[in-house]
PDB file of N, CA and C in Angstrom:
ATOM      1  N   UNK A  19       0.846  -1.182   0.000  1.00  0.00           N
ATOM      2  CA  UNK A  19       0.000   0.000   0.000  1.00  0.00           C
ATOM      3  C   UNK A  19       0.887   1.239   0.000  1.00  0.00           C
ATOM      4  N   UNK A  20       1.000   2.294  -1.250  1.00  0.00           N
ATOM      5  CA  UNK A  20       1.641   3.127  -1.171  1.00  0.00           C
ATOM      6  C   UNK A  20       0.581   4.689  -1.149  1.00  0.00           C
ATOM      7  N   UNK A  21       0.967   5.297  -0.409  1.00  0.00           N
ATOM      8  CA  UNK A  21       0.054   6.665  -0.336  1.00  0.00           C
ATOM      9  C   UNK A  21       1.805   7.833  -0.434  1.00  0.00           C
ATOM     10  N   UNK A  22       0.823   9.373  -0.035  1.00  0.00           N
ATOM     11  CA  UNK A  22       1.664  10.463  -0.137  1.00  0.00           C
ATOM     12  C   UNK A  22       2.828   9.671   1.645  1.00  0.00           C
ATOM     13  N   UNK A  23       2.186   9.601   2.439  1.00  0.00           N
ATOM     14  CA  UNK A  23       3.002   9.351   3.500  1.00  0.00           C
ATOM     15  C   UNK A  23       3.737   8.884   3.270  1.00  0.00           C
ATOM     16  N   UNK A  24       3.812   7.495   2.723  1.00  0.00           N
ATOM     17  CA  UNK A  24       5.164   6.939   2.268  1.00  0.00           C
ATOM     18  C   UNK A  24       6.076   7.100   1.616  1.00  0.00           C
ATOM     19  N   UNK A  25       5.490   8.351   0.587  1.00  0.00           N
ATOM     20  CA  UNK A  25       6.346   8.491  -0.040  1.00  0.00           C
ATOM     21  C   UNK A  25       7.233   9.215   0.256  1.00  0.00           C
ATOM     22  N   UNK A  26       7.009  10.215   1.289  1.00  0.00           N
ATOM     23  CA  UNK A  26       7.654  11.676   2.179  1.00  0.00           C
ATOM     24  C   UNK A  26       8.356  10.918   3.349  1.00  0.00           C
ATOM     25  N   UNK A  27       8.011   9.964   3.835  1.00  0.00           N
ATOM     26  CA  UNK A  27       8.931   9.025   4.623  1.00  0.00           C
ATOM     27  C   UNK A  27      10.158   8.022   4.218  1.00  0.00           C
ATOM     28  N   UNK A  28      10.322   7.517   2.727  1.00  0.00           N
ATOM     29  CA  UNK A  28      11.107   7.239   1.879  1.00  0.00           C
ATOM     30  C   UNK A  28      11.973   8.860   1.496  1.00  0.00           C
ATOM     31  N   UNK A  29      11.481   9.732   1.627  1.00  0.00           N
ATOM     32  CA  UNK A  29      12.297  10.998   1.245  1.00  0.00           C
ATOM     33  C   UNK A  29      13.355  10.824   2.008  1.00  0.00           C
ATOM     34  N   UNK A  30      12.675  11.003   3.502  1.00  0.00           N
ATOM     35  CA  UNK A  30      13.551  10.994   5.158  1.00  0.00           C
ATOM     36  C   UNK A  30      14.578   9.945   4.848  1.00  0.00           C
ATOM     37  N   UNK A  31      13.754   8.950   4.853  1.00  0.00           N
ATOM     38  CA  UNK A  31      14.910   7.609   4.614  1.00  0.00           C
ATOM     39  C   UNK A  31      15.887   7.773   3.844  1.00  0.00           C
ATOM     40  N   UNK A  32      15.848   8.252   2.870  1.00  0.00           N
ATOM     41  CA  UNK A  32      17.235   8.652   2.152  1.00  0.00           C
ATOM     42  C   UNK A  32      18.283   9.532   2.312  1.00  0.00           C
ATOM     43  N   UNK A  33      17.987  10.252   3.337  1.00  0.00           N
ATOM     44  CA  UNK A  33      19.101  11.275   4.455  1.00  0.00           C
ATOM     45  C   UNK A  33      19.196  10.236   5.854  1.00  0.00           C
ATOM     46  N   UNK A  34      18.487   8.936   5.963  1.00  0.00           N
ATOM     47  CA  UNK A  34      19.125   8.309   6.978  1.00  0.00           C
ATOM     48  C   UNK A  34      18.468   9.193   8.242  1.00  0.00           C
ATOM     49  N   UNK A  35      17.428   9.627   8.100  1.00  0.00           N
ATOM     50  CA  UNK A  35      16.553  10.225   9.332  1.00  0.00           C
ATOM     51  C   UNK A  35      15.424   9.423   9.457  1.00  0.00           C
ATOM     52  N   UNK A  36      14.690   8.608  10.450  1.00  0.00           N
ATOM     53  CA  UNK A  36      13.863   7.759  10.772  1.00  0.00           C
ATOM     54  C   UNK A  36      12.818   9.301  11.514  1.00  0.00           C
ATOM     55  N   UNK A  37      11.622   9.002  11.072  1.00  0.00           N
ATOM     56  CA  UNK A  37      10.474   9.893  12.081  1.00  0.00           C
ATOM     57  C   UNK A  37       9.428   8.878  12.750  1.00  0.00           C
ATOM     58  N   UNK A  38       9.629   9.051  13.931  1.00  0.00           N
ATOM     59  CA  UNK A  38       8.882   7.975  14.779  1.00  0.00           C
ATOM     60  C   UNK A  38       7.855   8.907  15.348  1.00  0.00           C
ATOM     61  N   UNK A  39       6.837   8.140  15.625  1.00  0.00           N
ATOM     62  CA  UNK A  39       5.518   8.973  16.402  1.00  0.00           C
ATOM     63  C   UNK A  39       4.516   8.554  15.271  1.00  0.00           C
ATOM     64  N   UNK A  40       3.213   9.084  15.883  1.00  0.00           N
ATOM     65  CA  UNK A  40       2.146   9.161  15.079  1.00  0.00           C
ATOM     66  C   UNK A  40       2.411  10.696  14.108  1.00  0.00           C
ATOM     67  N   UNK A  41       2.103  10.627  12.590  1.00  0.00           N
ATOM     68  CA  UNK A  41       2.568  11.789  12.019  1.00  0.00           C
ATOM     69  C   UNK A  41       0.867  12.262  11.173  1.00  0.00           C
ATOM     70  N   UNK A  42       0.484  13.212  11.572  1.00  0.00           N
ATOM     71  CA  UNK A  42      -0.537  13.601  11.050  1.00  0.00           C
ATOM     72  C   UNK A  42      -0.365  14.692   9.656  1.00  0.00           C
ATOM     73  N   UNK A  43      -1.293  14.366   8.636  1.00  0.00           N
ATOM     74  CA  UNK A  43      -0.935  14.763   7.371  1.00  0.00           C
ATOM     75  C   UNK A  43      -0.587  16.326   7.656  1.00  0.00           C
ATOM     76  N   UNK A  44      -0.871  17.271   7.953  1.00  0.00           N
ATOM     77  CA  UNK A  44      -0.327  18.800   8.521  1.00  0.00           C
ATOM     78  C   UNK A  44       1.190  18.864   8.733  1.00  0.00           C
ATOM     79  N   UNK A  45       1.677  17.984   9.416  1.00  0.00           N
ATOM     80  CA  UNK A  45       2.742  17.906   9.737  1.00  0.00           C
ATOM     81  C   UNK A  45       4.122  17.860   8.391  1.00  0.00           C
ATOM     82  N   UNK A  46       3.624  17.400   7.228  1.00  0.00           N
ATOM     83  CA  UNK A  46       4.723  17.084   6.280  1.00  0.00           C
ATOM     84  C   UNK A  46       4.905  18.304   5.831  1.00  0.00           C
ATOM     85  N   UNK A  47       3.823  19.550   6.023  1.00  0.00           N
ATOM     86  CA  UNK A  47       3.774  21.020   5.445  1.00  0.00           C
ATOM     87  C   UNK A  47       5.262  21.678   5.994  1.00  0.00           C
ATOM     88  N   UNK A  48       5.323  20.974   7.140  1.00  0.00           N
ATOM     89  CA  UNK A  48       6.637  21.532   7.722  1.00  0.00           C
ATOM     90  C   UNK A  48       7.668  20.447   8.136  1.00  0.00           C
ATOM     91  N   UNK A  49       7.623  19.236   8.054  1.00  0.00           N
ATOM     92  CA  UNK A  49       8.541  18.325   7.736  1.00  0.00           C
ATOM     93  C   UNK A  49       9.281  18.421   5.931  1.00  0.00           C
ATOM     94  N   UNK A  50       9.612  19.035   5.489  1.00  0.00           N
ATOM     95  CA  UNK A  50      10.191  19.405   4.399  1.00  0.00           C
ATOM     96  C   UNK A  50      11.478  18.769   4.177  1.00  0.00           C
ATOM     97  N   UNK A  51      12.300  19.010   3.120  1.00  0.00           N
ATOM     98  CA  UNK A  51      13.650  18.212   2.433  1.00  0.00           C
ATOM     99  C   UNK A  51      14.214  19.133   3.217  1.00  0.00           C
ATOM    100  N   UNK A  52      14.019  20.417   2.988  1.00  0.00           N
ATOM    101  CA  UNK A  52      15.014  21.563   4.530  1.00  0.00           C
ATOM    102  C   UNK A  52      15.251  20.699   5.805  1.00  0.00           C
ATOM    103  N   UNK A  53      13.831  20.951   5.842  1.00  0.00           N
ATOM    104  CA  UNK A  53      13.660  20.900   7.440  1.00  0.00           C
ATOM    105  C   UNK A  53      14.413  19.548   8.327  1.00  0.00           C
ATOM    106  N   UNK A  54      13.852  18.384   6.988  1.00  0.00           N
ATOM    107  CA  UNK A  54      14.246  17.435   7.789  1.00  0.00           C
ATOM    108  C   UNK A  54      16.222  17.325   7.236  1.00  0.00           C
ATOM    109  N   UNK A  55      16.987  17.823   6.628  1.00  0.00           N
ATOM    110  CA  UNK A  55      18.355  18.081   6.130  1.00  0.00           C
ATOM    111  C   UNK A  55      18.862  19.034   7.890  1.00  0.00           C
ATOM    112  N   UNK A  56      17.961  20.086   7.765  1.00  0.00           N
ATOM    113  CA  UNK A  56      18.298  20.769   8.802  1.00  0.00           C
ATOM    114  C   UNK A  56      18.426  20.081  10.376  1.00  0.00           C
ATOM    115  N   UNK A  57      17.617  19.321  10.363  1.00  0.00           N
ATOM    116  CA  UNK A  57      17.307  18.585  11.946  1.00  0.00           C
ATOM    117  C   UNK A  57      18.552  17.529  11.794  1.00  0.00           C
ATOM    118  N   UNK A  58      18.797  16.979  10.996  1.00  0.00           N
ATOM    119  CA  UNK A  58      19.752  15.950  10.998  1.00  0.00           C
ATOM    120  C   UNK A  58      21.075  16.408  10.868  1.00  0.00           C
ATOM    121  N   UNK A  59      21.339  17.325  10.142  1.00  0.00           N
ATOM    122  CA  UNK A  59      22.522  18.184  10.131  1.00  0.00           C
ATOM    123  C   UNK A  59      22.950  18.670  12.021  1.00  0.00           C
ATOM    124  N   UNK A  60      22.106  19.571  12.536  1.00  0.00           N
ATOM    125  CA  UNK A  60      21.988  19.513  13.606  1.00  0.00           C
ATOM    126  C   UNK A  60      21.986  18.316  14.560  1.00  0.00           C
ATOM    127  N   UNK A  61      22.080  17.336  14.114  1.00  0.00           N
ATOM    128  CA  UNK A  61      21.807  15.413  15.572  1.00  0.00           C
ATOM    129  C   UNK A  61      23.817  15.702  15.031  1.00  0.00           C
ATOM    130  N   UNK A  62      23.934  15.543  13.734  1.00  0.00           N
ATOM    131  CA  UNK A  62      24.878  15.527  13.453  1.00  0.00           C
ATOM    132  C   UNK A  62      26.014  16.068  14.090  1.00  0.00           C
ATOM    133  N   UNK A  63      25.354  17.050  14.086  1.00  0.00           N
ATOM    134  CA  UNK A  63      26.556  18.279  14.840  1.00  0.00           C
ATOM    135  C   UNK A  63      26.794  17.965  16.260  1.00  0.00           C
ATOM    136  N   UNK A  64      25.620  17.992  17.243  1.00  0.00           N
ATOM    137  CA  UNK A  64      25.156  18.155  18.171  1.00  0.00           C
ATOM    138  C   UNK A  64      25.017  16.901  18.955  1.00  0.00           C
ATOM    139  N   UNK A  65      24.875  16.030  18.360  1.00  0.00           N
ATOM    140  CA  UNK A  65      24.542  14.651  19.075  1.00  0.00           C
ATOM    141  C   UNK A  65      25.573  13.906  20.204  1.00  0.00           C
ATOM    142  N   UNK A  66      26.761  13.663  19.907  1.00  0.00           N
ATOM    143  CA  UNK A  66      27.487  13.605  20.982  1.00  0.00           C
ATOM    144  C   UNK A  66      27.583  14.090  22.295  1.00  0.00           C
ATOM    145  N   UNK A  67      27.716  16.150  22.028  1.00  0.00           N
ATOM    146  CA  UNK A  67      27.434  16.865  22.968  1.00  0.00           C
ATOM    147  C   UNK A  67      26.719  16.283  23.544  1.00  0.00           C
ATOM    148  N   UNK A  68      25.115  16.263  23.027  1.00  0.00           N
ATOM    149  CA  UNK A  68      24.229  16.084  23.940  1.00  0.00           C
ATOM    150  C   UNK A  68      23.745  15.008  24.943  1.00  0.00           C
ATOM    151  N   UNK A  69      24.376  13.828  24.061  1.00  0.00           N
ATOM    152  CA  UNK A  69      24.599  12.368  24.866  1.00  0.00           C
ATOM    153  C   UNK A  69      25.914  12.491  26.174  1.00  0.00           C
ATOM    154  N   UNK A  70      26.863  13.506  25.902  1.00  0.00           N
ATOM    155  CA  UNK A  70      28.038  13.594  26.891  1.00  0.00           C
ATOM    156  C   UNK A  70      26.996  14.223  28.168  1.00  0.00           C
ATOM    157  N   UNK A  71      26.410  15.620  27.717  1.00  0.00           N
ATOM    158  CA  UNK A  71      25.821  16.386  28.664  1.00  0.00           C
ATOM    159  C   UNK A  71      24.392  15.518  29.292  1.00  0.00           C
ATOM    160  N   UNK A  72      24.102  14.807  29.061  1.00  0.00           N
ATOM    161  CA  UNK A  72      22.835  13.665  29.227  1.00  0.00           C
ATOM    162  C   UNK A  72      23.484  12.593  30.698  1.00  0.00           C
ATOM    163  N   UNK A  73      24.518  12.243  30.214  1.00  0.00           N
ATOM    164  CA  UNK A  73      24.917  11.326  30.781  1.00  0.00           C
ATOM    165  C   UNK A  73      25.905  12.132  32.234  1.00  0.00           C
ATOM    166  N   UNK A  74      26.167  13.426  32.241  1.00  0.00           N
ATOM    167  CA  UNK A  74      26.732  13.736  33.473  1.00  0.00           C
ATOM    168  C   UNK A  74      25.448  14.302  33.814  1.00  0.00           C
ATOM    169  N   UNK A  75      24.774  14.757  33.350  1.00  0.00           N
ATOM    170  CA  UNK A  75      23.419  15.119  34.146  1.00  0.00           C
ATOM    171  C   UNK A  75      22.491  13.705  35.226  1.00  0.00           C
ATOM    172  N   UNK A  76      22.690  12.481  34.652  1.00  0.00           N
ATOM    173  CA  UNK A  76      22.311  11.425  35.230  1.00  0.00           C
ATOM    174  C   UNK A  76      23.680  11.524  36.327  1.00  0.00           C
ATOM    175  N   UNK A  77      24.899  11.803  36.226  1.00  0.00           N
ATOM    176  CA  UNK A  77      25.815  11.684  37.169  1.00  0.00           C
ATOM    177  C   UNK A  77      25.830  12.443  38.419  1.00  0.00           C
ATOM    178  N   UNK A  78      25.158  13.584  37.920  1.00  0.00           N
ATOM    179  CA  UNK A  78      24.724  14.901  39.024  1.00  0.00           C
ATOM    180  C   UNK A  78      24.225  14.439  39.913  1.00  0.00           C
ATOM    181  N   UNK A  79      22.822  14.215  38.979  1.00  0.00           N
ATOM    182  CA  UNK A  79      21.653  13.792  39.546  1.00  0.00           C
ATOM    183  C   UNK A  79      21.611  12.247  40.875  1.00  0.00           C
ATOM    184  N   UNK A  80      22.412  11.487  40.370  1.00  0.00           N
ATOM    185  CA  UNK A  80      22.871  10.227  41.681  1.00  0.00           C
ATOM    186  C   UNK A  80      23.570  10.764  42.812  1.00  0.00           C
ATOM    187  N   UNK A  81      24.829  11.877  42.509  1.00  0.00           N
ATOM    188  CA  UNK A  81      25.443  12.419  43.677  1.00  0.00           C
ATOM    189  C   UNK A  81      24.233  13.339  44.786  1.00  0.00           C
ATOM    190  N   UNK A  82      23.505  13.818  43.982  1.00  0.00           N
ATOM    191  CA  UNK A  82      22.332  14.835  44.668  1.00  0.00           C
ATOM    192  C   UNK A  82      21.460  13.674  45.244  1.00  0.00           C
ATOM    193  N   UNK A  83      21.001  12.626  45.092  1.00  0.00           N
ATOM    194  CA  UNK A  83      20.143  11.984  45.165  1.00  0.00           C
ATOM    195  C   UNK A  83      21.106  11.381  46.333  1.00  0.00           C
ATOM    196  N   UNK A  84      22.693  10.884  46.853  1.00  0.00           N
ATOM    197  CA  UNK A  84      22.919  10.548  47.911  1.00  0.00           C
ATOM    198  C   UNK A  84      23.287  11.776  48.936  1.00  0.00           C
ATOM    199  N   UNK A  85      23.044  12.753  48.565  1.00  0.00           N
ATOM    200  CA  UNK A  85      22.935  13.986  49.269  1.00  0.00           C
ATOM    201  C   UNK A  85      23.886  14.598  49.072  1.00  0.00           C
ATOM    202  N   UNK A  86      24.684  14.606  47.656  1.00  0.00           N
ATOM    203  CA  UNK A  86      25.702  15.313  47.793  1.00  0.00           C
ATOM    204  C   UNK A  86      25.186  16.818  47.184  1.00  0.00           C
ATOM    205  N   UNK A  87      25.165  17.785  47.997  1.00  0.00           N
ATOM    206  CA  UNK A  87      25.397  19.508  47.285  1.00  0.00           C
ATOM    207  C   UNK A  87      25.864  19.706  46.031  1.00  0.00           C
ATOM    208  N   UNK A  88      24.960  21.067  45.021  1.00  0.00           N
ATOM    209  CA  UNK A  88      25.243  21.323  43.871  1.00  0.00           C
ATOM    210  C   UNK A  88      26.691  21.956  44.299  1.00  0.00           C
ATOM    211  N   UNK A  89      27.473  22.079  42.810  1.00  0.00           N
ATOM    212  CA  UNK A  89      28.713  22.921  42.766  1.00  0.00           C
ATOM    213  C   UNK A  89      28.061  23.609  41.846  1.00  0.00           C
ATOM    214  N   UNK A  90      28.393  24.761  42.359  1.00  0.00           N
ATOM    215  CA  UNK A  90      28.518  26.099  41.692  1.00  0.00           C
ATOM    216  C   UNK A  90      29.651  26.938  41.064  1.00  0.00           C
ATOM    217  N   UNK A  91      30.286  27.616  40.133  1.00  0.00           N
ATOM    218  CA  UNK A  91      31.289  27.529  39.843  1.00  0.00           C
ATOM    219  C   UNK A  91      31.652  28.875  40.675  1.00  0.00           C
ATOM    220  N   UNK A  92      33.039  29.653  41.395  1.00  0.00           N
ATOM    221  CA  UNK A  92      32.924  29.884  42.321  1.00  0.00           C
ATOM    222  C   UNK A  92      33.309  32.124  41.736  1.00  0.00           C
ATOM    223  N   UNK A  93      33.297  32.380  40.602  1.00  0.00           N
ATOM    224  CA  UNK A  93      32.884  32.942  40.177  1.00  0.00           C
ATOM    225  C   UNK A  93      31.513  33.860  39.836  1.00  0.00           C
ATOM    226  N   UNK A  94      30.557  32.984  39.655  1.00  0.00           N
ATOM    227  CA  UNK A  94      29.304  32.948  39.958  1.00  0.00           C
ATOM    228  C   UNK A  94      28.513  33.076  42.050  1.00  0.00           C
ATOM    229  N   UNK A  95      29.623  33.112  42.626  1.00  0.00           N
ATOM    230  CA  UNK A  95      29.336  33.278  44.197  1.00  0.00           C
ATOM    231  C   UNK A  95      28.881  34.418  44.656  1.00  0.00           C
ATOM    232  N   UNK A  96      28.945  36.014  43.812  1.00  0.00           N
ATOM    233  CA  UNK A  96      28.865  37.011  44.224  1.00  0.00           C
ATOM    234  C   UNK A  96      27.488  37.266  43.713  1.00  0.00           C
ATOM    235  N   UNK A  97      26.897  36.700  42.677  1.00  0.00           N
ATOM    236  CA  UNK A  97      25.668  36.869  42.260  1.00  0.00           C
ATOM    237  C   UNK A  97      24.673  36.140  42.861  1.00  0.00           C
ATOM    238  N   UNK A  98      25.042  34.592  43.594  1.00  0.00           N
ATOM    239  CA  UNK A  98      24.214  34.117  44.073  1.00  0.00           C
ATOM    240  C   UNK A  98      24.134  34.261  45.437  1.00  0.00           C
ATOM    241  N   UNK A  99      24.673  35.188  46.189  1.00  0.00           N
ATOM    242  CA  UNK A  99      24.926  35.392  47.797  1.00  0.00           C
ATOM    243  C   UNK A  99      24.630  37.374  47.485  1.00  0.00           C
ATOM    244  N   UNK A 100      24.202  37.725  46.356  1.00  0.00           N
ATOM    245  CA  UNK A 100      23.884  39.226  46.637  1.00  0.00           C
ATOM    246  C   UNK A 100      22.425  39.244  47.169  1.00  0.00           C
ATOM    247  N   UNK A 101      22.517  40.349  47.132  1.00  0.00           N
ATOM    248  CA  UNK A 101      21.130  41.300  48.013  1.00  0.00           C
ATOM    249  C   UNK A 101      20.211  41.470  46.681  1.00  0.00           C
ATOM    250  N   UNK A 102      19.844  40.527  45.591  1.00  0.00           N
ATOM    251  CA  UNK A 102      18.850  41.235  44.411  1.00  0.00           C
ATOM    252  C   UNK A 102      17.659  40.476  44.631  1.00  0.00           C
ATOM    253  N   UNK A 103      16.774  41.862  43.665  1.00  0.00           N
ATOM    254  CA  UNK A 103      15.189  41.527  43.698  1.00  0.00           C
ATOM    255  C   UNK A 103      15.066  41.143  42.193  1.00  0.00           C
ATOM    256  N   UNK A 104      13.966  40.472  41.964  1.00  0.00           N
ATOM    257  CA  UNK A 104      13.797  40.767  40.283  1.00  0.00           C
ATOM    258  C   UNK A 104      12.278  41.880  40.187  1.00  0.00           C
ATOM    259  N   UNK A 105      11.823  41.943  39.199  1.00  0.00           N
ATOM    260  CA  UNK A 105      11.339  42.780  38.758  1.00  0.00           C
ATOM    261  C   UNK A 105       9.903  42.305  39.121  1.00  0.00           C
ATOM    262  N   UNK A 106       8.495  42.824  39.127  1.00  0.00           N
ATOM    263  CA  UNK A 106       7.289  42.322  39.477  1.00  0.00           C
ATOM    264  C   UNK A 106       6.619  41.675  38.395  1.00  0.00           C
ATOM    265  N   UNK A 107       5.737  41.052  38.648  1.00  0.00           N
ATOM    266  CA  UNK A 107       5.558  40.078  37.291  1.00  0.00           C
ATOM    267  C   UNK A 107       4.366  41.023  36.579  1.00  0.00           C
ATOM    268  N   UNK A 108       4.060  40.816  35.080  1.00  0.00           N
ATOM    269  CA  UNK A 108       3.197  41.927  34.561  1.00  0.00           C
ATOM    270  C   UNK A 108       2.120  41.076  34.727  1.00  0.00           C
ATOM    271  N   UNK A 109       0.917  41.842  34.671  1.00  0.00           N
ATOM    272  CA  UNK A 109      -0.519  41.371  34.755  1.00  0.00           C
ATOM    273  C   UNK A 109      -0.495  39.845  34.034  1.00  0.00           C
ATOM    274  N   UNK A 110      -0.512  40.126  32.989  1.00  0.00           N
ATOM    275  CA  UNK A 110      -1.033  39.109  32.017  1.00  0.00           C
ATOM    276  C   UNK A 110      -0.238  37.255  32.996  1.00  0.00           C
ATOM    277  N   UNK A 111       0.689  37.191  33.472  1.00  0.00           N
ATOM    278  CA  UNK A 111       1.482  36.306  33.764  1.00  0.00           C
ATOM    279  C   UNK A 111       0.843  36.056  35.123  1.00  0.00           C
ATOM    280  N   UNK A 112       0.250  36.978  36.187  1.00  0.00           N
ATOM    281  CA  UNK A 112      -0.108  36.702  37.375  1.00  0.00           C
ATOM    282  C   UNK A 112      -2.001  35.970  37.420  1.00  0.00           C
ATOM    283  N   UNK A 113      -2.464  36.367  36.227  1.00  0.00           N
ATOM    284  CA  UNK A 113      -4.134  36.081  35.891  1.00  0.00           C
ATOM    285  C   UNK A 113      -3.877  35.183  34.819  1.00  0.00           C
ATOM    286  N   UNK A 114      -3.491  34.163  34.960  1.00  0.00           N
ATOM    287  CA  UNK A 114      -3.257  33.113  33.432  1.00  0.00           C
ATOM    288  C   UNK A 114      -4.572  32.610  32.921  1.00  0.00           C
ATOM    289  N   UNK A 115      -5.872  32.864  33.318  1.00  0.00           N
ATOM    290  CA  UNK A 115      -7.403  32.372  32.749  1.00  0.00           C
ATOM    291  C   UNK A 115      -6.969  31.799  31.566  1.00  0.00           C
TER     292      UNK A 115
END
């Protein structure tokens, strides 16, 4: 059974990008040969980083979890031990209806 979906998912497939999820027809308007070049270009770039930074975040997260204290870098000490206020919040943000 071949329709438009498959055929825009064979596109993906040929840049070696898999799209998982339920994909509703709206969605290919902006799943494009860009878009999806662009997103993968980006895993490309980015993907390591983000698996390095993933995986010390799980490392954090176990030291905190046996009670060990955040580090802060010690630069950053004068901003987090000052005397500041922030600003009041505007209407629209305090009445969210």
């Amino acid at each position: 059974m071949s329709n438009n979906l498959d055929k825009r998912y064979s596109v993906f497939s040929k840049y070696g990008v898999d799209v998982l999820g339920p994909m509703n027809q709206e969605y290919w308007s902006i799943l494009t040969e860009d878009a999806i070049t662009f997103l993968k270009d980006l895993h490309n770039e980015f993907d390591l980083t983000r698996r390095k930074l993933l995986l010390n975040r799980e490392e954090i997260q176990k030291n905190i979890d046996l009670g060990q204290s955040l580090r802060f870098p010690s630069e950053t000490r004068e901003i987090r031990e000052g005397n500041w206020v922030c600003g009041s919040l505007p209407a629209d943000l305090l009445d969210r209806r």
